[in-house]
Coordinates of C-alpha atoms and ligand atoms in Angstrom, one line a residue:
X26 CA -7.1 -4.2 -29.5
X27 CA -8.1 -1.9 -26.7
X28 CA -10.7 -0.2 -28.8
X29 CA -12.3 -3.5 -29.7
X30 CA -12.5 -4.4 -26.0
X31 CA -14.0 -1.0 -25.2
X32 CA -16.7 -1.3 -27.9
X33 CA -17.5 -4.8 -26.7
X34 CA -18.1 -3.6 -23.1
X35 CA -20.2 -0.7 -24.3
X36 CA -22.4 -2.9 -26.5
X37 CA -23.3 -5.0 -23.6
X38 CA -24.6 -2.3 -21.3
X39 CA -28.0 -0.7 -22.0
X40 CA -29.8 2.0 -20.1
X41 CA -31.9 -0.6 -18.4
X42 CA -29.1 -2.8 -17.2
X43 CA -28.1 -3.0 -13.5
X44 CA -24.5 -2.1 -13.3
X45 CA -21.6 -1.8 -10.8
X46 CA -18.7 0.6 -10.9
X47 CA -15.5 -1.0 -12.1
X48 CA -12.9 -1.4 -9.3
X49 CA -10.2 0.4 -11.4
X50 CA -12.1 3.7 -11.8
X51 CA -10.1 6.6 -10.5
X52 CA -11.6 9.8 -9.2
X53 CA -9.0 12.4 -9.4
X54 CA -9.9 15.5 -7.4
X55 CA -9.0 18.8 -8.9
X56 CA -8.8 22.5 -7.9
X57 CA -8.5 24.9 -10.7
X58 CA -7.3 22.0 -12.9
X59 CA -4.5 21.1 -10.4
X60 CA -4.5 17.9 -8.4
X61 CA -6.2 18.8 -5.2
X62 CA -4.5 18.4 -1.8
X63 CA -5.3 19.9 1.6
X64 CA -3.5 23.2 1.0
X65 CA -5.7 23.9 -2.0
X66 CA -8.8 23.8 0.1
X67 CA -8.1 26.2 3.0
X68 CA -8.4 29.6 1.3
X69 CA -5.2 31.3 2.5
X70 CA -2.9 28.4 1.6
X71 CA -4.8 27.9 -1.7
X72 CA -4.3 31.6 -2.6
X73 CA -0.5 31.4 -2.0
X74 CA -0.2 28.0 -3.8
X75 CA -1.9 29.4 -6.9
X76 CA 0.2 32.6 -6.8
X77 CA 3.6 31.2 -5.9
X78 CA 3.5 27.6 -7.2
X79 CA 1.0 27.0 -10.0
X80 CA 1.4 30.3 -11.9
X81 CA 5.1 30.2 -11.5
X82 CA 5.5 26.6 -12.7
X83 CA 3.2 27.3 -15.7
X84 CA 5.0 30.5 -16.6
X85 CA 8.4 28.7 -16.5
X86 CA 7.0 25.9 -18.7
X87 CA 5.9 28.2 -21.5
X88 CA 9.2 30.0 -21.4
X89 CA 11.2 26.8 -21.5
X90 CA 9.2 23.6 -22.1
X91 CA 12.2 21.5 -23.1
X92 CA 13.9 22.1 -19.8
X93 CA 10.8 20.8 -18.1
X94 CA 10.7 17.8 -20.4
X95 CA 14.4 17.0 -19.6
X96 CA 13.9 17.5 -15.8
X97 CA 10.9 15.1 -15.8
X98 CA 13.0 12.4 -17.4
X99 CA 15.8 12.9 -14.8
X100 CA 15.1 10.6 -11.8
X101 CA 17.1 13.0 -9.6
X102 CA 14.5 15.7 -10.3
X103 CA 11.5 13.5 -9.4
X104 CA 8.8 15.5 -7.6
X105 CA 10.3 18.8 -8.7
X106 CA 8.4 21.8 -10.1
X107 CA 8.3 20.5 -13.7
X108 CA 5.4 20.0 -16.0
X109 CA 5.1 16.6 -17.5
X110 CA 3.8 17.1 -21.0
X111 CA 7.1 16.2 -22.8
X112 CA 7.6 19.9 -23.8
X113 CA 4.2 19.8 -25.7
X114 CA 0.9 21.6 -25.2
X115 CA 2.5 24.9 -24.6
X116 CA -0.5 26.9 -25.9
X117 CA -2.8 25.0 -23.6
X118 CA -0.7 25.8 -20.6
X119 CA -0.6 29.5 -21.7
X120 CA -4.4 29.4 -21.9
X121 CA -4.5 27.7 -18.4
X122 CA -2.5 30.7 -17.0
X123 CA -5.1 33.1 -18.3
X124 CA -8.0 30.9 -17.0
X125 CA -6.4 30.8 -13.6
X126 CA -5.8 34.5 -13.5
X127 CA -9.5 35.1 -14.3
X128 CA -11.2 32.4 -12.3
X129 CA -8.9 32.8 -9.3
X130 CA -8.8 36.6 -9.3
X131 CA -10.2 36.8 -5.8
X132 CA -7.8 34.3 -4.4
X133 CA -4.9 36.1 -6.1
X134 CA -6.1 39.3 -4.5
X135 CA -6.1 37.4 -1.1
X136 CA -2.5 36.2 -1.7
X137 CA -1.4 39.7 -2.5
X138 CA -3.1 41.1 0.6
X139 CA -1.4 38.5 2.9
X140 CA 2.0 39.6 1.6
X141 CA 1.0 43.3 2.1
X142 CA -0.2 42.6 5.6
X143 CA 3.1 40.9 6.4
X144 CA 5.0 43.9 5.0
X145 CA 2.8 46.3 7.1
X146 CA 3.7 44.5 10.3
X147 CA 7.3 44.3 9.5
X148 CA 7.6 48.0 8.9
X149 CA 5.1 49.5 11.3
X150 CA 4.6 47.1 14.2
X151 CA 7.5 48.3 16.4
X152 CA 6.3 47.2 19.8
X153 CA 3.6 49.9 20.2
X154 CA -0.1 49.0 20.5
X155 CA -1.4 47.3 17.3
X156 CA -4.9 48.9 17.5
X157 CA -3.9 51.8 15.3
X158 CA -2.7 49.4 12.5
X159 CA -6.1 47.8 12.0
X160 CA -7.4 50.5 9.6
X161 CA -4.3 49.8 7.5
X162 CA -4.9 46.1 7.1
X163 CA -5.4 45.5 3.3
X164 CA -9.1 45.6 2.5
X165 CA -9.5 41.9 1.5
X166 CA -8.3 40.9 5.0
X167 CA -10.3 43.4 7.0
X168 CA -12.3 41.6 9.6
X169 CA -10.6 38.3 8.9
X170 CA -7.4 38.7 11.0
X171 CA -6.2 39.5 14.5
X172 CA -2.8 41.2 14.9
X173 CA -0.6 40.0 17.7
X174 CA 2.9 40.2 19.1
X175 CA 4.9 37.3 20.5
X176 CA 6.7 37.7 23.7
X177 CA 9.8 39.0 21.9
X178 CA 7.6 41.8 20.5
X179 CA 7.6 40.3 17.0
X180 CA 4.3 41.0 15.3
X181 CA 2.3 38.5 13.3
X182 CA -1.4 37.8 12.6
X183 CA -3.8 34.9 12.7
X184 CA -6.9 34.3 10.5
X185 CA -10.4 33.9 11.8
X186 CA -10.3 30.8 9.6
X187 CA -14.0 29.7 10.0
X188 CA -15.0 33.2 8.7
X189 CA -12.5 33.0 5.9
X190 CA -14.3 30.0 4.6
X191 CA -17.5 32.1 4.5
X192 CA -16.1 34.7 2.1
X193 CA -15.6 34.8 -1.7
X194 CA -12.2 33.3 -1.0
X195 CA -13.7 29.9 -0.6
X196 CA -15.2 28.9 -3.9
X197 CA -16.1 25.3 -4.4
X198 CA -16.8 26.1 -8.0
X199 CA -13.1 25.8 -8.5
X200 CA -13.3 22.1 -7.5
X201 CA -13.9 19.4 -10.1
X202 CA -12.8 15.9 -10.7
X203 CA -11.5 13.6 -13.4
X204 CA -12.8 10.1 -13.9
X205 CA -10.7 7.5 -15.8
X206 CA -9.8 3.8 -15.7
X207 CA -6.3 2.5 -14.9
X208 CA -4.9 -0.9 -15.5
X209 CA -1.4 -0.8 -14.0
X210 CA 0.9 0.8 -11.5
X211 CA 2.8 2.8 -14.1
X212 CA -0.4 4.4 -15.6
X213 CA -0.1 7.7 -13.7
X214 CA 2.7 10.1 -13.5
X215 CA 3.5 12.4 -10.6
X216 CA 0.4 14.6 -10.1
X217 CA 1.5 17.5 -7.9
X218 CA 3.5 19.5 -10.5
X219 CA 1.5 19.3 -13.6
X220 CA -1.9 20.9 -14.3
X221 CA -4.5 18.5 -15.7
X222 CA -5.3 19.1 -19.3
X223 CA -8.1 17.2 -21.0
X224 CA -7.4 13.9 -22.7
X225 CA -9.6 11.4 -24.5
X226 CA -9.7 8.7 -21.8
X227 CA -10.7 11.1 -19.1
X228 CA -14.1 12.5 -18.2
X229 CA -14.1 15.9 -16.4
X230 CA -16.9 16.4 -14.0
X231 CA -17.6 19.9 -12.7
X232 CA -18.9 19.2 -9.3
X233 CA -17.6 20.4 -5.9
X234 CA -16.2 17.7 -3.6
X235 CA -19.1 18.0 -1.2
X236 CA -21.5 16.8 -4.0
X237 CA -23.6 13.8 -2.9
X238 CA -23.3 12.5 -6.4
X239 CA -19.8 11.3 -5.6
X240 CA -21.3 9.1 -2.8
X241 CA -24.0 7.9 -5.2
X242 CA -21.4 7.0 -7.8
X243 CA -19.2 5.0 -5.3
X244 CA -22.3 3.3 -3.8
X245 CA -22.3 1.5 -7.1
X246 CA -19.1 -0.3 -6.2
X247 CA -21.1 -2.9 -4.2
X248 CA -24.8 -2.0 -4.9
X249 CA -26.0 -2.2 -8.5
X250 CA -28.0 0.6 -10.1
X251 CA -29.7 1.1 -13.4
X252 CA -27.2 2.6 -15.9
X253 CA -29.8 5.0 -17.2
X254 CA -30.3 6.5 -13.8
X255 CA -26.6 7.1 -13.4
X256 CA -26.4 8.7 -16.8
X257 CA -29.2 11.1 -15.8
X258 CA -27.6 11.8 -12.4
X259 CA -24.5 13.1 -14.0
X260 CA -26.3 15.0 -16.7
X261 CA -23.9 13.8 -19.3
X262 CA -23.3 15.5 -22.6
X263 CA -23.9 13.1 -25.5
X264 CA -20.2 13.0 -26.5
X265 CA -19.2 11.8 -23.0
X266 CA -21.5 8.9 -22.8
X267 CA -19.2 6.3 -24.5
X268 CA -16.5 7.0 -22.0
X269 CA -18.9 7.1 -19.0
X270 CA -20.6 3.8 -20.0
X271 CA -17.2 2.1 -19.9
X272 CA -16.8 2.9 -16.2
X273 CA -19.4 0.3 -15.4
X274 CA -19.7 -3.4 -15.5
X275 CA -22.5 -6.0 -15.0
X276 CA -20.2 -8.2 -13.0
X277 CA -20.8 -7.9 -9.2
X278 CA -17.8 -7.5 -6.9
X279 CA -16.6 -10.3 -4.6
X280 CA -18.2 -10.1 -1.2
X281 CA -16.1 -8.8 1.6
X282 CA -15.9 -11.0 4.7
X283 CA -15.9 -9.1 7.9
X284 CA -13.4 -10.2 10.6
X285 CA -15.1 -12.6 13.0
X286 CA -12.3 -13.7 15.3
X287 CA -12.1 -12.7 19.0
X288 CA -8.8 -10.7 18.7
X289 CA -7.7 -7.7 16.7
X290 CA -6.9 -8.0 13.0
X291 CA -4.5 -5.5 11.4
X292 CA -4.0 -5.3 7.7
X293 CA -1.4 -3.0 5.9
X294 CA -2.8 -1.4 2.7
X295 CA 0.4 0.4 1.7
X296 CA 2.3 3.4 2.7
X297 CA 0.8 4.7 6.1
X298 CA -2.6 3.1 5.6
X299 CA -3.6 0.4 8.1
X300 CA -7.0 -1.2 8.8
X301 CA -7.5 -2.4 12.3
X302 CA -10.6 -4.5 13.0
X303 CA -12.4 -6.3 15.8
X304 CA -15.8 -7.9 15.2
X305 CA -17.4 -4.7 16.5
X306 CA -15.1 -1.9 15.3
X307 CA -13.1 -0.9 12.2
X308 CA -10.4 1.7 12.2
X309 CA -8.6 3.0 9.1
X310 CA -5.5 5.0 9.5
X311 CA -4.3 7.5 6.9
X312 CA -6.4 6.1 4.0
X313 CA -4.4 5.6 0.8
X314 CA -5.8 2.6 -1.1
X315 CA -4.9 0.9 -4.4
X316 CA -7.4 0.4 -7.1
X317 CA -8.2 -3.1 -8.2
X318 CA -6.6 -4.4 -11.4
X319 CA -4.6 -7.4 -12.5
X320 CA -1.1 -7.1 -11.1
X321 CA 1.9 -9.3 -10.0
X322 CA 2.3 -7.4 -6.7
X323 CA -0.4 -8.5 -4.3
X324 CA -2.1 -5.8 -2.3
X325 CA -5.3 -5.0 -0.5
X326 CA -7.6 -2.8 -2.5
X327 CA -11.0 -1.0 -2.0
X328 CA -12.7 -4.4 -2.2
X329 CA -10.9 -5.4 1.0
X330 CA -12.5 -2.7 3.2
X331 CA -15.6 -3.3 5.4
X332 CA -19.0 -2.0 4.6
X333 CA -18.6 0.8 7.2
X334 CA -15.5 2.3 8.7
X335 CA -16.2 3.4 12.2
X336 CA -13.1 5.7 12.6
X337 CA -10.7 7.1 10.1
X338 CA -7.6 8.4 11.9
X339 CA -5.6 11.1 10.2
X340 CA -2.0 11.6 11.6
X341 CA -1.0 14.8 9.9
X342 CA -1.7 17.2 7.0
X343 CA 0.7 16.0 4.3
X344 CA -0.4 14.9 0.8
X345 CA 0.4 11.3 1.4
X346 CA -1.6 11.1 4.6
X347 CA -4.7 13.2 3.6
X348 CA -5.4 11.8 0.2
X349 CA -8.7 13.1 -1.1
X350 CA -9.1 10.6 -3.9
X351 CA -9.2 7.8 -1.4
X352 CA -11.2 9.7 1.2
X353 CA -13.9 10.9 -1.2
X354 CA -14.4 7.4 -2.4
X355 CA -14.8 6.2 1.1
X356 CA -16.8 9.1 2.5
X357 CA -20.1 7.2 2.3
X358 CA -18.6 4.5 4.5
X359 CA -16.9 6.6 7.1
X360 CA -18.9 7.1 10.3
X361 CA -16.3 9.3 12.2
X362 CA -13.1 11.0 11.2
X363 CA -10.6 11.9 13.8
X364 CA -8.2 14.6 13.0
X365 CA -5.4 16.5 14.9
X366 CA -6.3 20.0 16.1
X367 CA -4.5 22.9 14.4
X368 CA -3.2 25.9 16.3
X369 CA -6.0 28.1 15.1
X370 CA -5.5 30.4 12.2
X371 CA -1.9 30.4 11.4
X372 CA -1.1 30.3 7.7
X373 CA 1.1 27.2 7.8
X374 CA -1.4 25.2 9.9
X375 CA -4.9 25.2 8.4
X376 CA -7.6 23.4 10.2
X377 CA -8.3 19.9 9.0
X378 CA -11.7 20.0 10.7
X379 CA -12.8 23.0 8.7
X380 CA -11.4 21.5 5.5
X381 CA -13.2 18.2 5.9
X382 CA -16.4 20.0 6.8
X383 CA -16.3 22.0 3.7
X384 CA -15.7 19.1 1.4
X385 CA -18.7 17.1 2.7
X386 CA -17.5 15.0 5.6
X387 CA -19.5 14.6 8.8
X388 CA -18.7 13.7 12.4
X389 CA -15.3 15.1 12.4
X390 CA -13.7 14.8 15.8
X391 CA -10.7 17.1 16.6
X392 CA -8.2 15.6 19.0
X393 CA -5.4 17.3 20.9
X394 CA -2.2 16.0 22.4
X395 CA -2.8 13.5 25.2
X396 CA -6.6 13.7 24.7
X397 CA -8.6 10.5 24.3
X398 CA -11.9 9.5 22.9
X399 CA -13.6 6.3 24.0
X400 CA -15.8 4.1 21.9
X401 CA -17.4 0.7 22.3
X402 CA -14.3 -1.5 22.6
X403 CA -11.5 1.0 21.9
X404 CA -9.8 4.1 23.3
X405 CA -8.0 6.4 20.9
X406 CA -5.4 8.8 22.3
X407 CA -3.6 11.5 20.4
X408 CA 0.1 11.4 21.3
X409 CA 2.5 14.3 20.5
X410 CA 4.0 14.1 17.0
X411 CA 7.3 15.9 16.9
X412 CA 9.3 17.3 14.0
X413 CA 8.9 16.4 10.2
X414 CA 7.4 19.8 9.5
X415 CA 10.7 21.7 8.8
X416 CA 10.6 23.4 12.3
X417 CA 7.5 25.3 11.4
X418 CA 4.8 25.7 14.1
X419 CA 2.4 23.2 12.8
X420 CA 0.2 21.6 15.4
X421 CA -2.2 19.5 13.2
X422 CA -0.2 16.3 13.7
X423 CA -0.7 13.4 16.1
X424 CA 0.6 9.9 16.6
X425 CA -2.4 7.7 17.4
X426 CA -2.4 5.3 20.4
X427 CA -5.1 2.8 20.0
X428 CA -6.0 0.6 23.0
X429 CA -8.6 -2.2 22.6
X430 CA -10.6 -3.9 25.2
X431 CA -8.8 -7.1 24.4
X432 CA -5.7 -5.5 25.9
X433 CA -4.0 -5.0 22.5
X434 CA -2.2 -1.6 22.3
X435 CA -0.7 -0.1 19.1
X436 CA 0.9 3.2 18.2
X437 CA 0.8 4.7 14.7
X438 CA 3.7 7.1 14.8
X439 CA 3.6 8.0 11.1
X440 CA 6.3 10.5 10.2
X441 CA 7.0 11.7 13.7
X442 CA 10.7 12.3 14.0
X443 CA 12.0 11.4 17.4
X444 CA 14.3 14.4 17.9
X445 CA 13.6 14.4 21.6
X446 CA 13.4 10.9 23.1
X447 CA 12.6 12.5 26.5
X448 CA 9.3 13.5 25.0
X449 CA 8.3 9.9 24.3
X450 CA 9.7 8.7 27.7
X451 CA 7.2 11.1 29.3
X452 CA 4.5 9.9 27.0
X453 CA 5.3 6.3 27.9
X454 CA 5.1 7.1 31.6
X455 CA 1.5 8.1 31.0
X456 CA 0.3 5.5 28.5
X457 CA 2.6 2.5 29.2
X458 CA 4.3 0.1 26.9
X459 CA 2.6 -1.1 23.7
X460 CA 2.3 -4.4 21.7
X461 CA 2.9 -3.0 18.3
X462 CA 4.5 0.1 16.9
X463 CA 4.1 1.4 13.3
X464 CA 7.0 3.7 12.7
X465 CA 7.9 5.9 9.7
X466 CA 11.5 6.0 8.7
X467 CA 11.5 8.2 5.6
X468 CA 14.5 9.9 7.2
X469 CA 15.7 11.8 4.1
X470 CA 12.6 13.9 3.3
X471 CA 12.2 16.8 1.0
X472 CA 13.5 20.3 2.0
X473 CA 11.1 22.9 3.5
X474 CA 10.5 24.7 0.2
X475 CA 9.1 21.6 -1.5
X476 CA 5.9 21.7 0.5
X477 CA 5.9 25.0 2.4
X478 CA 7.7 27.2 -0.1
X479 CA 4.6 29.1 -1.4
X480 CA 3.8 30.2 2.1
X481 CA 7.2 31.8 2.9
X482 CA 7.4 35.6 2.8
X483 CA 11.0 35.4 1.9
X484 CA 13.1 32.8 0.2
X485 CA 15.3 30.9 2.6
X486 CA 19.0 30.4 1.8
X487 CA 19.6 27.0 0.1
X488 CA 21.7 25.5 2.8
X489 CA 19.1 26.5 5.5
X490 CA 16.3 25.1 3.3
X491 CA 18.1 21.9 2.8
X492 CA 18.7 21.6 6.5
X493 CA 15.0 21.8 7.4
X494 CA 13.4 18.7 6.0
X495 CA 10.2 16.7 6.0
X496 CA 12.1 13.8 7.5
X497 CA 10.9 10.9 9.7
X498 CA 13.0 8.9 12.2
X499 CA 16.5 7.7 11.4
X500 CA 18.0 4.5 13.1
X501 CA 19.0 6.1 16.4
X502 CA 15.7 8.0 16.7
X503 CA 13.7 4.8 15.9
X504 CA 15.8 2.7 18.3
X505 CA 15.1 5.1 21.1
X506 CA 11.4 4.8 20.5
X507 CA 11.6 1.0 20.6
X508 CA 13.6 1.0 23.8
X509 CA 11.0 3.3 25.4
X510 CA 7.8 1.5 24.3
X511 CA 9.2 -2.0 24.3
X512 CA 6.8 -3.4 21.6
X513 CA 6.8 -7.0 20.5
X514 CA 6.1 -6.0 16.9
X515 CA 7.8 -3.2 14.9
X516 CA 6.5 -2.3 11.5
X517 CA 8.5 0.2 9.5
X518 CA 6.0 1.8 7.2
X519 CA 5.0 5.1 5.5
X520 CA 8.0 4.9 3.3
X521 CA 6.3 5.7 0.0
X522 CA 7.6 2.5 -1.5
X523 CA 4.5 1.0 -3.1
X524 CA 4.6 1.3 -6.9
X525 CA 0.9 2.2 -7.1
X526 CA 1.6 5.4 -5.2
X527 CA 4.1 6.8 -7.7
X528 CA 1.6 9.5 -8.6
X529 CA 1.9 11.2 -5.2
X530 CA 5.3 9.9 -4.0
X531 CA 8.5 11.3 -5.5
X532 CA 10.6 8.6 -3.8
X533 CA 12.6 6.0 -5.6
X534 CA 14.9 4.0 -3.3
X535 CA 18.0 2.0 -4.0
X536 CA 20.0 -0.1 -1.6
X537 CA 22.1 3.0 -1.0
X538 CA 19.2 5.2 0.0
X539 CA 19.5 6.5 3.6
X540 CA 16.0 5.4 4.7
X541 CA 16.8 1.8 3.5
X542 CA 20.2 1.7 5.1
X543 CA 18.8 3.1 8.4
X544 CA 15.8 0.9 8.5
X545 CA 17.9 -2.2 7.7
X546 CA 20.0 -1.3 10.7
X547 CA 16.9 -1.0 12.8
X548 CA 15.6 -4.4 11.6
X549 CA 19.0 -5.9 12.6
X550 CA 18.7 -4.3 16.0
X551 CA 15.3 -5.8 16.5
X552 CA 16.5 -9.2 15.4
X553 CA 19.3 -9.0 18.0
X554 CA 16.7 -8.1 20.7
X555 CA 14.3 -10.8 19.6
X556 CA 11.6 -8.3 18.5
X557 CA 9.6 -9.2 15.5
X558 CA 10.1 -6.6 12.9
X559 CA 9.5 -5.9 9.2
X560 CA 9.7 -3.1 6.7
X561 CA 6.3 -3.3 5.2
X562 CA 5.8 -3.3 1.5
X563 CA 2.7 -4.2 -0.5
X564 CA 0.5 -6.0 2.1
X565 CA 0.6 -7.6 5.5
X566 CA -2.0 -9.2 7.8
X567 CA -1.5 -9.9 11.4
X568 CA -4.1 -11.2 14.0
X569 CA -3.5 -10.3 17.7
X570 CA -5.4 -12.7 20.0
Ligands
FE2_289 FE1 4.7 13.7 6.6
FE2_290 FE1 4.5 10.7 5.0

C-alpha cells in the first residue's frame, strides 16, 4: 500500500515542477553516525563522549547483543546505554567501531591527553608553582590549556576553547545528517544510545551543519523551488533520487497569520518550547517543535511559526533544550540567538556561543546573570538558574525574564531547581513580581553519570551518583518560587511529556511518578490561592492584554 502511494507521488513530480518540502521531513543531525547534541560539537566533550560513551556502548553490544535487546524492551531501562537494533546488525556495529577508531583518531588522542593531563596534575601539582609542569603537558594539549590552582591548592586546568576549535580536534567532516519522513509519534525510537546505521527510508547527506544547503532546503517549506534545482544542489547519486523526490510536494503550505492584537500572545509548542509574540517581536524559547502529520493529539508545528524569529532564547545546555534538529531547520528564520555564558574553558561547561558559531548561526548574544538586553518593545534579563546540573560547576544556564512594553512580565525558569529560595527572593527584590511563570518540575531527573559520566575522571560510587541528579523543582521548591514572584499564571512545563518527543526523552510517567504527584500538589496549592495554573501538555495559547 505504502509503496503504491510512494510511486504515485514520485510520478507526479518532474524536474521542472515547483515544489515545497513536506512538513513531515525530518533532518536528523549526526556526528560520527551518532545523534548529534551539544557535547558532540565542542571538541573536548566530543572526544570524551566518543571514547567513554560511544565506543563502550558499541563494544558492549557486540559482546552481548541480546542483553541490549532485552534492556531496550524494558521500560525501566528507557534511556539507558543500550543499542536498539533488536540484537541484530552486530557486524555493522563492529564495523562502526573500526570506522570511529579511524575517523576519530585525533579526537581519541585528545581524550587520552585530557586524562593524562589530569593524572599529571594529581601526581605532580603539590602546591608549588605550576610553570615547571608546562613542558610535561601531553603534546596534543600543548598551547591549549592553562594550569591553575583553586584556593585550596587543588590543581586543575582550563581550555583556551576558541583555539581548541581551530585545531584538528574540531572536524566538521564528522558531521552529517539523515533525511527521512515520519507519519506518527511512535515512528522514532530513543536516539541518544544507538548509532545510526543506514536504512532504506533514510537519505544520508554528508554535509557539515554550517552548510547553507540546509537553509536552502528548509526555505522550500514556504517558498517553492524547481525540483531539478534542488536535485542538483544536493548532488544526488542516481540511486538516492527516488527517496529524495518523495520529500517534496506540489501542495503549498497553509499561510501563517502573524499576531495582530495589541497585547502579548504566548503559545506552548511542547516541552520547554514557548513562542511569545507581539505585533513587532517574536521570541522562541528552547525550540523543540513537532513535525506536521495527521494525529489525534493537537499541537503546534513548524507551520505555526512566524516568518522570522527575532530572538531565540536558550535556557541551558541539555539535549532537550538545545535541539539541533529544530534549530537547524529554523536557522534561516532566526535573527538573534541569546545563550547563557559559560565559565570559560572548563570541560563540563563548553561555550554555547562558540558551538553555535561553528555550526553556522549568526548574531549570537551571550548573556550573564542579571544582565539585560533591550530591544524594540522588550527587555530580556538573564536570571540565575540554580542546580539541575548534578552540583557540577556549569554556568551556561539562565532563567529568562522577559518584560514587554505592554507591562507584561514572564519568567521561563526551565529546569532551575530552587534549592535556595533566598536566591530568588534577592532576584525578585531587583526585578519585581511577574505576571506569568513557566516552571519545570521534572523533579526526579537522571543521575549525574547519565549525562556527564563520560567527562568524569573517576567513576562515582553508585549512591553518590544517584544522589546527584538532573532534577528540577519539587512541590516545596516550586511553591517557594510562586510565593516570591506572586504570578497570576503558573505553567508547569518542560516535563518531557509530549509523545512526539520520545526520541529524546526517556521519561514515561504514570500517576505514581514523583513529578506528577508533586506537580498535582502544586496545582492544588495554586487553586487554593486563586492562581490560574496548568501542567502544560500538547498545546496552549494565551493572550495577555
Ligand atoms: Fe535540564
Ligand atoms: Fe529539561
